[in-house]
């Protein structure tokens, strides 16, 4: 999805960080597009993006259905205490807090992030449709504040997924090889010593 999104984004590469009106950082400089031959592939990018969005939707619906049917949602939905727990986890992970956060199946930060990813996934799908069919789904486009706003939200969420993925893999790897392996294969392996 990210790659096909880059192929689409190339056609109207407008986002950049500016400081005092001067461009400071473009997300994808021209040499990026040249190196990966990502330019002039808009139609291909749209075709792949629409194809893969069905996997994204079905995976998300399946995951939510599984958590509801299995009762796992009780472990994932944040509680009032989750925000305080999340702050302690952040301080601990940044080595600013000495107290080790309470170990549960999911800590407060995980509950907030994992629930947020589900919500953001739904918003990604809706903003995607709003920018893909802005005339036919004008009510949806208006809901997000217009075409440009929906496109910006969609773009920011894509960046968020990449950051989530990178931080998530680093955090799991830091927790140990068995945790990393369990994340990849879906279950823990109890090693005998």
Coordinates of N, CA and C in Angstrom, one line a residue:
X1 N 0.8 -1.2 0.0 CA 0.0 0.0 0.0 C 0.9 1.3 0.0
X2 N 1.9 1.2 0.8 CA 2.8 2.4 0.8 C 3.4 2.7 -0.5
X3 N 4.0 1.6 -1.2 CA 4.6 1.8 -2.5 C 3.6 2.3 -3.5
X4 N 2.5 1.7 -3.6 CA 1.5 2.2 -4.6 C 1.0 3.6 -4.2
X5 N 1.0 3.9 -3.0 CA 0.6 5.3 -2.5 C 1.7 6.3 -3.0
X6 N 3.0 5.9 -3.0 CA 4.0 6.8 -3.4 C 3.9 7.0 -4.9
X7 N 3.5 6.0 -5.7 CA 3.3 6.1 -7.1 C 2.2 7.1 -7.4
X8 N 1.1 7.1 -6.6 CA 0.0 8.0 -6.7 C 0.5 9.4 -6.3
X9 N 1.2 9.5 -5.2 CA 1.6 10.8 -4.6 C 2.5 11.5 -5.6
X10 N 3.3 10.8 -6.4 CA 4.2 11.4 -7.3 C 3.5 12.4 -8.2
X11 N 2.3 12.1 -8.6 CA 1.5 12.9 -9.6 C 1.2 14.3 -9.1
X12 N 1.2 14.5 -7.7 CA 0.9 15.8 -7.2 C 1.7 15.9 -5.8
X13 N 3.0 16.0 -5.9 CA 3.9 15.9 -4.8 C 4.0 17.3 -4.1
X14 N 3.0 17.6 -3.2 CA 2.9 19.0 -2.7 C 3.4 19.2 -1.3
X15 N 3.5 18.1 -0.5 CA 3.8 18.3 0.9 C 5.3 18.5 1.2
X16 N 5.5 19.5 2.0 CA 6.9 19.8 2.4 C 6.9 20.5 3.7
X17 N 8.0 20.5 4.4 CA 8.1 21.2 5.7 C 8.8 22.5 5.3
X18 N 8.2 23.6 5.7 CA 8.8 24.9 5.4 C 9.1 25.6 6.8
X19 N 10.2 26.4 6.7 CA 10.6 27.2 7.9 C 10.7 28.7 7.4
X20 N 9.9 29.5 8.0 CA 9.8 30.9 7.7 C 9.6 31.1 6.2
X21 N 8.7 30.3 5.6 CA 8.3 30.4 4.2 C 9.3 29.8 3.2
X22 N 10.4 29.2 3.7 CA 11.3 28.6 2.9 C 11.2 27.1 3.0
X23 N 11.2 26.4 1.8 CA 11.2 24.9 1.9 C 12.4 24.3 2.6
X24 N 12.1 23.5 3.6 CA 13.2 22.9 4.4 C 13.3 21.4 4.0
X25 N 12.2 20.7 3.9 CA 12.3 19.3 3.6 C 11.1 18.9 2.8
X26 N 11.4 18.3 1.6 CA 10.4 17.6 0.8 C 10.4 16.2 1.2
X27 N 9.2 15.6 1.3 CA 9.1 14.2 1.7 C 9.8 13.2 0.7
X28 N 9.7 13.5 -0.5 CA 10.3 12.6 -1.5 C 11.0 13.5 -2.6
X29 N 12.3 13.8 -2.5 CA 13.0 14.6 -3.5 C 13.0 13.9 -4.8
X30 N 13.3 14.7 -5.9 CA 13.2 14.1 -7.2 C 14.2 12.9 -7.4
X31 N 15.3 13.0 -6.7 CA 16.2 11.8 -6.9 C 15.7 10.5 -6.3
X32 N 14.7 10.6 -5.3 CA 14.0 9.4 -4.8 C 13.2 8.8 -5.9
X33 N 12.4 9.7 -6.6 CA 11.6 9.2 -7.7 C 12.4 8.6 -8.8
X34 N 13.5 9.2 -9.1 CA 14.4 8.7 -10.2 C 15.0 7.4 -9.8
X35 N 15.5 7.3 -8.6 CA 16.2 6.1 -8.1 C 15.3 4.9 -8.1
X36 N 14.0 5.1 -7.8 CA 13.1 4.0 -7.7 C 12.1 3.9 -8.9
X37 N 12.4 4.7 -9.9 CA 11.6 4.8 -11.1 C 10.1 4.9 -10.8
X38 N 9.8 5.8 -9.9 CA 8.4 6.0 -9.4 C 7.6 7.0 -10.1
X39 N 8.3 7.7 -11.1 CA 7.5 8.8 -11.8 C 6.8 8.2 -13.0
X40 N 5.7 8.9 -13.3 CA 4.9 8.6 -14.5 C 4.3 7.2 -14.4
X41 N 3.9 6.8 -13.2 CA 3.3 5.5 -13.0 C 2.0 5.7 -12.2
X42 N 1.3 6.8 -12.4 CA 0.1 7.1 -11.6 C -1.0 6.0 -11.8
X43 N -1.3 5.7 -13.0 CA -2.4 4.7 -13.3 C -2.0 3.3 -12.6
X44 N -0.8 2.9 -12.7 CA -0.3 1.7 -12.1 C -0.5 1.8 -10.6
X45 N -0.1 2.9 -10.0 CA -0.2 3.1 -8.6 C -1.6 3.0 -8.1
X46 N -2.6 3.7 -8.8 CA -4.0 3.6 -8.5 C -4.5 2.2 -8.5
X47 N -4.1 1.5 -9.6 CA -4.6 0.1 -9.8 C -4.1 -0.8 -8.6
X48 N -2.9 -0.7 -8.3 CA -2.3 -1.5 -7.2 C -2.9 -1.1 -5.8
X49 N -3.1 0.2 -5.6 CA -3.7 0.7 -4.4 C -5.1 0.2 -4.2
X50 N -5.9 0.3 -5.2 CA -7.3 -0.2 -5.1 C -7.3 -1.7 -4.8
X51 N -6.4 -2.4 -5.5 CA -6.3 -3.9 -5.3 C -6.0 -4.2 -3.9
X52 N -4.9 -3.6 -3.3 CA -4.5 -3.9 -2.0 C -5.3 -3.4 -0.9
X53 N -6.1 -2.3 -1.2 CA -7.0 -1.8 -0.2 C -8.0 -2.8 0.3
X54 N -8.4 -3.8 -0.6 CA -9.3 -4.8 -0.2 C -8.7 -5.7 0.8
X55 N -7.4 -6.0 0.7 CA -6.7 -6.8 1.7 C -6.7 -6.1 3.0
X56 N -6.4 -4.8 2.9 CA -6.4 -3.9 4.1 C -7.8 -3.9 4.8
X57 N -8.8 -3.8 4.0 CA -10.2 -3.7 4.6 C -10.5 -5.1 5.2
X58 N -10.4 -6.2 4.4 CA -10.7 -7.5 4.9 C -9.9 -7.9 6.2
X59 N -8.6 -7.6 6.2 CA -7.8 -7.8 7.3 C -8.3 -7.1 8.5
X60 N -8.6 -5.8 8.4 CA -9.1 -5.0 9.5 C -10.4 -5.5 10.0
X61 N -11.4 -5.8 9.1 CA -12.7 -6.3 9.5 C -12.5 -7.7 10.2
X62 N -11.6 -8.5 9.7 CA -11.4 -9.8 10.3 C -10.8 -9.7 11.7
X63 N -9.8 -8.8 11.8 CA -9.2 -8.6 13.1 C -10.2 -8.1 14.2
X64 N -11.0 -7.1 13.8 CA -12.0 -6.5 14.7 C -13.0 -7.6 15.1
X65 N -13.5 -8.4 14.1 CA -14.4 -9.5 14.3 C -13.8 -10.5 15.3
X66 N -12.5 -10.9 15.1 CA -11.9 -11.8 16.0 C -11.8 -11.3 17.4
X67 N -11.4 -10.0 17.6 CA -11.3 -9.5 18.9 C -12.7 -9.4 19.6
X68 N -13.7 -9.2 18.8 CA -15.1 -9.1 19.4 C -15.6 -10.5 19.8
X69 N -15.4 -11.5 18.9 CA -15.9 -12.8 19.1 C -15.1 -13.5 20.2
X70 N -13.8 -13.3 20.2 CA -12.9 -14.0 21.2 C -12.9 -13.3 22.6
X71 N -13.4 -12.1 22.6 CA -13.4 -11.4 23.9 C -12.1 -10.7 24.2
X72 N -11.1 -10.7 23.2 CA -9.8 -10.1 23.3 C -10.0 -8.6 23.4
X73 N -11.1 -8.0 23.0 CA -11.3 -6.6 23.0 C -11.2 -6.0 24.4
X74 N -11.5 -6.9 25.4 CA -11.5 -6.5 26.8 C -10.0 -6.1 27.2
X75 N -9.1 -6.8 26.6 CA -7.7 -6.6 27.0 C -7.1 -5.4 26.2
X76 N -7.7 -5.1 25.1 CA -7.2 -4.0 24.2 C -7.8 -2.6 24.3
X77 N -9.0 -2.5 24.8 CA -9.6 -1.2 24.9 C -9.0 -0.5 26.0
X78 N -8.6 0.8 25.8 CA -8.0 1.6 26.9 C -9.0 1.8 28.0
X79 N -8.5 1.9 29.2 CA -9.3 2.3 30.4 C -8.9 3.7 30.9
X80 N -9.5 4.1 32.0 CA -9.1 5.4 32.5 C -7.6 5.4 33.0
X81 N -7.2 4.2 33.4 CA -5.8 4.1 33.9 C -4.8 4.0 32.8
X82 N -5.2 3.7 31.6 CA -4.3 3.5 30.4 C -3.4 4.7 30.1
X83 N -4.0 5.9 30.2 CA -3.2 7.1 29.9 C -2.1 7.3 30.9
X84 N -2.3 7.1 32.2 CA -1.3 7.2 33.2 C -0.2 6.1 33.0
X85 N -0.7 4.9 32.7 CA 0.2 3.8 32.5 C 1.1 4.1 31.2
X86 N 0.5 4.6 30.2 CA 1.2 4.9 29.0 C 2.3 5.9 29.2
X87 N 2.0 6.9 30.1 CA 3.1 7.9 30.4 C 4.2 7.3 31.1
X88 N 3.9 6.3 32.0 CA 5.0 5.6 32.8 C 5.8 4.8 31.8
X89 N 5.2 4.1 30.8 CA 5.9 3.3 29.8 C 6.8 4.2 29.0
X90 N 6.3 5.3 28.6 CA 7.1 6.3 27.7 C 8.3 6.7 28.5
X91 N 8.1 7.1 29.8 CA 9.3 7.6 30.6 C 10.3 6.4 30.8
X92 N 9.8 5.2 31.0 CA 10.7 4.1 31.2 C 11.5 3.8 29.9
X93 N 10.8 3.8 28.8 CA 11.4 3.5 27.5 C 12.5 4.5 27.1
X94 N 12.2 5.7 27.5 CA 13.2 6.8 27.2 C 14.3 6.9 28.3
X95 N 14.3 6.0 29.3 CA 15.2 5.9 30.4 C 15.1 7.2 31.3
X96 N 13.9 7.8 31.4 CA 13.7 8.9 32.2 C 13.0 8.5 33.5
X97 N 12.5 7.3 33.6 CA 11.8 6.8 34.7 C 12.4 5.5 35.2
X98 N 12.7 5.4 36.5 CA 13.4 4.2 37.0 C 12.5 3.1 37.2
X99 N 11.2 3.4 37.6 CA 10.2 2.4 37.9 C 9.8 1.6 36.7
X100 N 9.9 0.3 36.8 CA 9.5 -0.6 35.7 C 7.9 -0.6 35.7
X101 N 7.3 -0.3 34.6 CA 5.8 -0.3 34.5 C 5.3 -1.7 34.8
X102 N 4.1 -1.8 35.3 CA 3.5 -3.1 35.7 C 3.3 -3.9 34.4
X103 N 3.7 -5.2 34.5 CA 3.7 -6.1 33.3 C 2.3 -6.8 33.3
X104 N 1.6 -6.5 32.2 CA 0.3 -7.1 31.9 C 0.3 -7.6 30.5
X105 N -0.7 -8.2 30.0 CA -0.8 -8.7 28.7 C -0.5 -7.5 27.7
X106 N -1.2 -6.4 27.9 CA -1.0 -5.2 27.2 C -0.8 -4.1 28.2
X107 N 0.2 -3.2 28.0 CA 0.3 -2.1 28.9 C -0.5 -0.9 28.4
X108 N -0.6 0.1 29.1 CA -1.5 1.3 28.7 C -1.1 1.9 27.4
X109 N 0.1 2.0 27.1 CA 0.6 2.5 25.8 C 0.1 1.6 24.6
X110 N 0.3 0.3 24.8 CA -0.2 -0.6 23.8 C -1.7 -0.6 23.6
X111 N -2.4 -0.5 24.6 CA -3.9 -0.4 24.5 C -4.3 0.8 23.7
X112 N -3.7 1.9 24.0 CA -4.0 3.2 23.3 C -3.6 3.1 21.8
X113 N -2.4 2.6 21.6 CA -1.9 2.6 20.2 C -2.6 1.5 19.4
X114 N -2.8 0.4 19.9 CA -3.5 -0.7 19.1 C -5.0 -0.3 18.8
X115 N -5.6 0.3 19.8 CA -7.0 0.7 19.5 C -7.0 1.9 18.5
X116 N -6.0 2.8 18.7 CA -5.9 3.9 17.7 C -5.6 3.5 16.3
X117 N -4.8 2.4 16.1 CA -4.5 1.9 14.8 C -5.8 1.4 14.1
X118 N -6.6 0.8 14.9 CA -7.9 0.3 14.3 C -8.8 1.5 13.8
X119 N -8.9 2.5 14.7 CA -9.6 3.7 14.3 C -9.0 4.4 13.1
X120 N -7.7 4.5 13.2 CA -7.0 5.2 12.0 C -7.1 4.4 10.7
X121 N -7.2 3.1 10.9 CA -7.4 2.3 9.7 C -8.7 2.6 9.0
X122 N -9.7 2.7 9.8 CA -11.1 3.0 9.3 C -11.0 4.4 8.7
X123 N -10.4 5.4 9.3 CA -10.3 6.7 8.7 C -9.5 6.7 7.4
X124 N -8.4 5.9 7.4 CA -7.7 5.8 6.1 C -8.5 5.3 5.0
X125 N -9.4 4.3 5.2 CA -10.2 3.7 4.2 C -11.2 4.8 3.7
X126 N -11.8 5.5 4.7 CA -12.8 6.5 4.4 C -12.2 7.7 3.6
X127 N -11.0 8.2 4.1 CA -10.4 9.3 3.4 C -9.9 8.8 2.0
X128 N -9.5 7.6 1.9 CA -9.1 7.0 0.6 C -10.2 7.1 -0.4
X129 N -11.4 6.6 0.0 CA -12.6 6.7 -0.9 C -13.0 8.1 -1.2
X130 N -12.8 9.0 -0.2 CA -13.2 10.4 -0.4 C -12.3 11.1 -1.5
X131 N -11.0 10.7 -1.5 CA -10.1 11.3 -2.5 C -10.1 10.5 -3.8
X132 N -10.5 9.3 -3.8 CA -10.6 8.5 -5.0 C -11.9 8.8 -5.8
X133 N -13.0 9.0 -5.1 CA -14.3 9.3 -5.8 C -14.8 10.6 -5.2
X134 N -14.2 11.8 -5.4 CA -14.6 13.0 -4.7 C -16.0 13.5 -5.2
X135 N -16.3 13.2 -6.4 CA -17.6 13.7 -6.9 C -18.7 12.8 -6.4
X136 N -18.6 11.5 -6.7 CA -19.6 10.5 -6.3 C -19.8 10.4 -4.8
X137 N -18.7 10.6 -4.0 CA -18.8 10.6 -2.5 C -18.5 12.0 -2.0
X138 N -19.2 13.0 -2.5 CA -18.9 14.4 -2.1 C -19.3 14.6 -0.6
X139 N -20.3 13.9 -0.1 CA -20.7 14.0 1.3 C -19.5 13.5 2.2
X140 N -18.8 12.4 1.7 CA -17.7 11.9 2.5 C -16.5 12.9 2.5
X141 N -16.3 13.4 1.3 CA -15.2 14.4 1.1 C -15.5 15.6 2.0
X142 N -16.7 16.1 2.0 CA -17.1 17.2 2.9 C -16.9 16.9 4.4
X143 N -17.2 15.6 4.7 CA -17.1 15.2 6.1 C -15.6 15.4 6.6
X144 N -14.7 15.3 5.7 CA -13.3 15.4 6.1 C -12.7 16.8 5.8
X145 N -13.6 17.7 5.4 CA -13.2 19.1 5.2 C -12.8 19.4 3.8
X146 N -13.1 18.6 2.9 CA -12.8 18.8 1.5 C -11.7 17.9 1.0
X147 N -11.5 18.0 -0.3 CA -10.5 17.1 -1.0 C -9.1 17.2 -0.4
X148 N -8.6 18.5 -0.3 CA -7.2 18.7 0.2 C -7.1 18.2 1.6
X149 N -8.0 18.5 2.5 CA -8.0 18.0 3.9 C -8.0 16.5 3.9
X150 N -8.9 15.9 3.2 CA -8.9 14.4 3.2 C -7.6 13.8 2.7
X151 N -7.0 14.4 1.7 CA -5.7 13.9 1.1 C -4.6 14.1 2.2
X152 N -4.6 15.2 2.9 CA -3.6 15.4 3.9 C -3.7 14.4 5.0
X153 N -5.0 14.2 5.5 CA -5.2 13.2 6.5 C -4.7 11.8 6.1
X154 N -5.1 11.4 4.9 CA -4.7 10.1 4.3 C -3.2 10.0 4.3
X155 N -2.5 11.1 3.9 CA -1.0 11.1 3.8 C -0.4 11.0 5.2
X156 N -0.9 11.8 6.2 CA -0.4 11.7 7.5 C -0.6 10.4 8.2
X157 N -1.7 9.8 7.9 CA -1.9 8.4 8.5 C -1.0 7.4 7.9
X158 N -0.7 7.5 6.6 CA 0.3 6.6 6.0 C 1.7 6.8 6.6
X159 N 2.1 8.0 6.9 CA 3.4 8.2 7.6 C 3.3 7.6 9.0
X160 N 2.1 7.8 9.6 CA 1.9 7.2 11.0 C 2.1 5.7 11.0
X161 N 1.6 5.0 9.9 CA 1.7 3.6 9.9 C 3.1 3.1 9.8
X162 N 3.9 3.9 8.9 CA 5.3 3.5 8.8 C 6.0 3.7 10.1
X163 N 5.8 4.8 10.8 CA 6.4 5.1 12.1 C 6.0 4.0 13.1
X164 N 4.7 3.7 13.1 CA 4.2 2.7 14.0 C 4.9 1.3 13.8
X165 N 5.0 1.0 12.5 CA 5.7 -0.3 12.2 C 7.1 -0.3 12.7
X166 N 7.9 0.8 12.4 CA 9.3 0.8 12.8 C 9.5 0.8 14.3
X167 N 8.7 1.6 15.0 CA 8.8 1.6 16.5 C 8.3 0.3 17.1
X168 N 7.3 -0.3 16.5 CA 6.8 -1.5 17.0 C 7.8 -2.7 16.9
X169 N 8.4 -2.8 15.7 CA 9.5 -3.8 15.5 C 10.6 -3.6 16.5
X170 N 11.1 -2.3 16.6 CA 12.2 -2.0 17.5 C 11.8 -2.4 19.0
X171 N 10.6 -2.0 19.4 CA 10.2 -2.3 20.8 C 10.1 -3.9 21.0
X172 N 9.6 -4.6 20.1 CA 9.5 -6.0 20.2 C 10.9 -6.7 20.2
X173 N 11.7 -6.2 19.3 CA 13.1 -6.7 19.3 C 13.8 -6.4 20.6
X174 N 13.6 -5.3 21.2 CA 14.2 -4.9 22.5 C 13.7 -5.9 23.6
X175 N 12.5 -6.4 23.4 CA 11.9 -7.2 24.5 C 12.5 -8.6 24.4
X176 N 13.3 -9.0 23.4 CA 13.9 -10.3 23.3 C 13.5 -11.0 22.0
X177 N 14.4 -12.0 21.7 CA 14.2 -12.8 20.5 C 12.9 -13.6 20.5
X178 N 12.5 -14.2 21.7 CA 11.3 -15.0 21.8 C 10.1 -14.1 21.5
X179 N 10.1 -12.9 22.0 CA 8.9 -12.0 21.7 C 8.9 -11.6 20.2
X180 N 10.0 -11.4 19.7 CA 10.1 -11.0 18.2 C 9.6 -12.2 17.4
X181 N 10.1 -13.4 17.7 CA 9.6 -14.6 17.0 C 8.1 -14.8 17.2
X182 N 7.6 -14.6 18.4 CA 6.2 -14.8 18.7 C 5.3 -13.8 17.9
X183 N 5.8 -12.6 17.7 CA 5.1 -11.6 16.9 C 5.0 -12.1 15.4
X184 N 6.1 -12.7 14.9 CA 6.1 -13.1 13.5 C 5.3 -14.4 13.3
X185 N 5.5 -15.4 14.2 CA 4.8 -16.6 13.9 C 3.5 -16.8 14.6
X186 N 3.2 -15.9 15.6 CA 1.8 -15.9 16.2 C 1.7 -16.6 17.5
X187 N 2.8 -17.2 18.0 CA 2.7 -17.9 19.3 C 4.1 -17.9 19.9
X188 N 4.2 -18.1 21.2 CA 5.5 -18.1 21.9 C 6.0 -19.5 21.9
X189 N 7.3 -19.6 21.9 CA 8.0 -20.9 22.0 C 8.7 -21.0 23.3
X190 N 8.4 -21.9 24.1 CA 9.0 -22.1 25.4 C 10.3 -22.9 25.2
X191 N 11.4 -22.3 25.4 CA 12.7 -23.0 25.1 C 13.1 -23.6 26.4
X192 N 13.5 -24.9 26.3 CA 14.0 -25.7 27.5 C 15.5 -25.4 27.7
X193 N 15.8 -25.2 28.9 CA 17.3 -25.0 29.2 C 17.9 -26.2 29.9

